Amino acid sequence: MMEILLKVSGAKGFVVAQENDRRAGMMSYSIAGPDLIIIDHTDVEPAYNGRGIGKHMLYKIVEMAREKNIKIIPLCPFAAKMFEKLDDIKDVLKQ
């Protein structure tokens, strides 16, 4: 079963996707202010490619952004592409 865990350490945060205690992927972000985060990197292990792991991790960060009423700047190319494609997450995109 896939677990998506959100962790914060100082001015950085990340989401880790794990399956059976093995890391499937990670998406990291920087806290740029009280109401802004910047997604800066997405990494999915090759064995997990094509399973939507990156999208699941992005949705976890979007869910946190909505709860805290903060906006996201997607500097990571993967996250930026997802924000272009997915209308249901544009509400947290920093304009």
CSV table of N, CA, C and O in Angstrom, one decimal, residues 38-73:
chain,number,residue,atom,x,y,z
A,38,ILE,N,7.3,27.2,-2.4
A,38,ILE,CA,7.9,27.0,-3.7
A,38,ILE,C,8.2,25.5,-3.9
A,38,ILE,O,9.1,25.0,-3.1
A,39,ILE,N,7.5,24.8,-4.8
A,39,ILE,CA,7.9,23.5,-5.0
A,39,ILE,C,9.1,23.5,-5.9
A,39,ILE,O,9.1,24.0,-7.0
A,40,ASP,N,10.2,22.9,-5.5
A,40,ASP,CA,11.5,23.0,-6.2
A,40,ASP,C,12.0,21.7,-6.8
A,40,ASP,O,12.9,21.7,-7.6
A,41,HIS,N,11.5,20.5,-6.4
A,41,HIS,CA,12.0,19.3,-6.9
A,41,HIS,C,11.1,18.1,-6.8
A,41,HIS,O,10.4,18.0,-5.8
A,42,THR,N,11.0,17.3,-7.8
A,42,THR,CA,10.2,16.1,-7.7
A,42,THR,C,11.1,14.9,-8.2
A,42,THR,O,11.8,15.1,-9.2
A,43,ASP,N,11.1,13.9,-7.5
A,43,ASP,CA,11.9,12.7,-7.8
A,43,ASP,C,11.1,11.4,-7.6
A,43,ASP,O,10.5,11.2,-6.5
A,44,VAL,N,10.9,10.6,-8.6
A,44,VAL,CA,10.3,9.3,-8.5
A,44,VAL,C,11.2,8.2,-8.9
A,44,VAL,O,11.9,8.3,-9.9
A,45,GLU,N,11.3,7.2,-8.1
A,45,GLU,CA,12.2,6.1,-8.4
A,45,GLU,C,11.8,5.4,-9.7
A,45,GLU,O,10.6,5.2,-9.9
A,46,PRO,N,12.7,5.1,-10.5
A,46,PRO,CA,12.4,4.5,-11.9
A,46,PRO,C,11.4,3.3,-11.8
A,46,PRO,O,10.5,3.2,-12.6
A,47,ALA,N,11.5,2.5,-10.8
A,47,ALA,CA,10.6,1.3,-10.6
A,47,ALA,C,9.2,1.7,-10.5
A,47,ALA,O,8.3,0.9,-10.7
A,48,TYR,N,8.9,3.0,-10.1
A,48,TYR,CA,7.6,3.5,-9.8
A,48,TYR,C,7.0,4.4,-10.9
A,48,TYR,O,6.0,5.0,-10.8
A,49,ASN,N,7.8,4.6,-12.0
A,49,ASN,CA,7.4,5.5,-13.0
A,49,ASN,C,6.1,5.0,-13.6
A,49,ASN,O,5.8,3.8,-13.7
A,50,GLY,N,5.2,6.0,-14.0
A,50,GLY,CA,4.0,5.7,-14.7
A,50,GLY,C,2.8,5.3,-13.7
A,50,GLY,O,1.8,4.9,-14.2
A,51,ARG,N,3.0,5.4,-12.5
A,51,ARG,CA,2.0,5.0,-11.5
A,51,ARG,C,1.3,6.2,-10.8
A,51,ARG,O,0.6,6.0,-9.9
A,52,GLY,N,1.6,7.4,-11.3
A,52,GLY,CA,1.0,8.6,-10.7
A,52,GLY,C,1.5,9.1,-9.4
A,52,GLY,O,0.9,9.8,-8.7
A,53,ILE,N,2.7,8.6,-9.0
A,53,ILE,CA,3.3,8.9,-7.7
A,53,ILE,C,3.5,10.4,-7.6
A,53,ILE,O,3.2,11.0,-6.6
A,54,GLY,N,4.1,11.1,-8.6
A,54,GLY,CA,4.3,12.5,-8.6
A,54,GLY,C,3.0,13.3,-8.4
A,54,GLY,O,3.0,14.2,-7.6
A,55,LYS,N,2.0,12.9,-9.1
A,55,LYS,CA,0.7,13.5,-8.9
A,55,LYS,C,0.1,13.4,-7.5
A,55,LYS,O,-0.4,14.3,-6.9
A,56,HIS,N,0.2,12.2,-6.9
A,56,HIS,CA,-0.2,11.9,-5.6
A,56,HIS,C,0.5,12.8,-4.6
A,56,HIS,O,-0.1,13.4,-3.7
A,57,MET,N,1.8,13.0,-4.8
A,57,MET,CA,2.6,13.8,-3.9
A,57,MET,C,2.2,15.3,-4.0
A,57,MET,O,2.1,16.0,-3.0
A,58,LEU,N,2.0,15.7,-5.3
A,58,LEU,CA,1.6,17.1,-5.5
A,58,LEU,C,0.2,17.4,-4.8
A,58,LEU,O,0.0,18.4,-4.2
A,59,TYR,N,-0.7,16.4,-5.0
A,59,TYR,CA,-2.0,16.6,-4.3
A,59,TYR,C,-1.9,16.7,-2.8
A,59,TYR,O,-2.7,17.4,-2.2
A,60,LYS,N,-0.9,16.0,-2.2
A,60,LYS,CA,-0.7,16.1,-0.8
A,60,LYS,C,-0.3,17.5,-0.4
A,60,LYS,O,-0.8,18.1,0.6
A,61,ILE,N,0.6,18.1,-1.2
A,61,ILE,CA,1.0,19.5,-0.9
A,61,ILE,C,-0.1,20.5,-1.2
A,61,ILE,O,-0.3,21.4,-0.4
A,62,VAL,N,-0.9,20.3,-2.2
A,62,VAL,CA,-2.0,21.1,-2.5
A,62,VAL,C,-3.0,21.1,-1.4
A,62,VAL,O,-3.6,22.1,-0.9
A,63,GLU,N,-3.3,19.9,-0.8
A,63,GLU,CA,-4.2,19.7,0.3
A,63,GLU,C,-3.7,20.5,1.5
A,63,GLU,O,-4.5,21.3,2.2
A,64,MET,N,-2.4,20.5,1.8
A,64,MET,CA,-1.8,21.2,2.9
A,64,MET,C,-1.9,22.7,2.6
A,64,MET,O,-2.3,23.5,3.5
A,65,ALA,N,-1.7,23.2,1.4
A,65,ALA,CA,-1.8,24.6,1.0
A,65,ALA,C,-3.2,25.1,1.3
A,65,ALA,O,-3.4,26.2,1.7
A,66,ARG,N,-4.2,24.3,0.9
A,66,ARG,CA,-5.6,24.7,1.1
A,66,ARG,C,-5.9,24.9,2.6
A,66,ARG,O,-6.5,25.8,3.0
A,67,GLU,N,-5.5,23.9,3.4
A,67,GLU,CA,-5.7,23.9,4.8
A,67,GLU,C,-5.1,25.2,5.5
A,67,GLU,O,-5.7,25.8,6.4
A,68,LYS,N,-3.9,25.6,5.0
A,68,LYS,CA,-3.2,26.7,5.6
A,68,LYS,C,-3.4,28.0,4.9
A,68,LYS,O,-2.8,29.0,5.2
A,69,ASN,N,-4.2,28.0,3.8
A,69,ASN,CA,-4.5,29.1,3.0
A,69,ASN,C,-3.2,29.8,2.5
A,69,ASN,O,-3.0,31.0,2.6
A,70,ILE,N,-2.4,29.0,1.8
A,70,ILE,CA,-1.2,29.5,1.2
A,70,ILE,C,-1.2,29.2,-0.2
A,70,ILE,O,-1.9,28.3,-0.7
A,71,LYS,N,-0.3,29.9,-1.0
A,71,LYS,CA,-0.2,29.7,-2.4
A,71,LYS,C,1.1,29.0,-2.8
A,71,LYS,O,2.0,29.0,-2.0
A,72,ILE,N,1.1,28.5,-4.0
A,72,ILE,CA,2.3,27.7,-4.4
A,72,ILE,C,2.9,28.3,-5.7
A,72,ILE,O,2.1,28.6,-6.6
A,73,ILE,N,4.2,28.4,-5.7
A,73,ILE,CA,4.9,28.7,-7.0
A,73,ILE,C,5.6,27.4,-7.4
A,73,ILE,O,6.5,26.9,-6.6
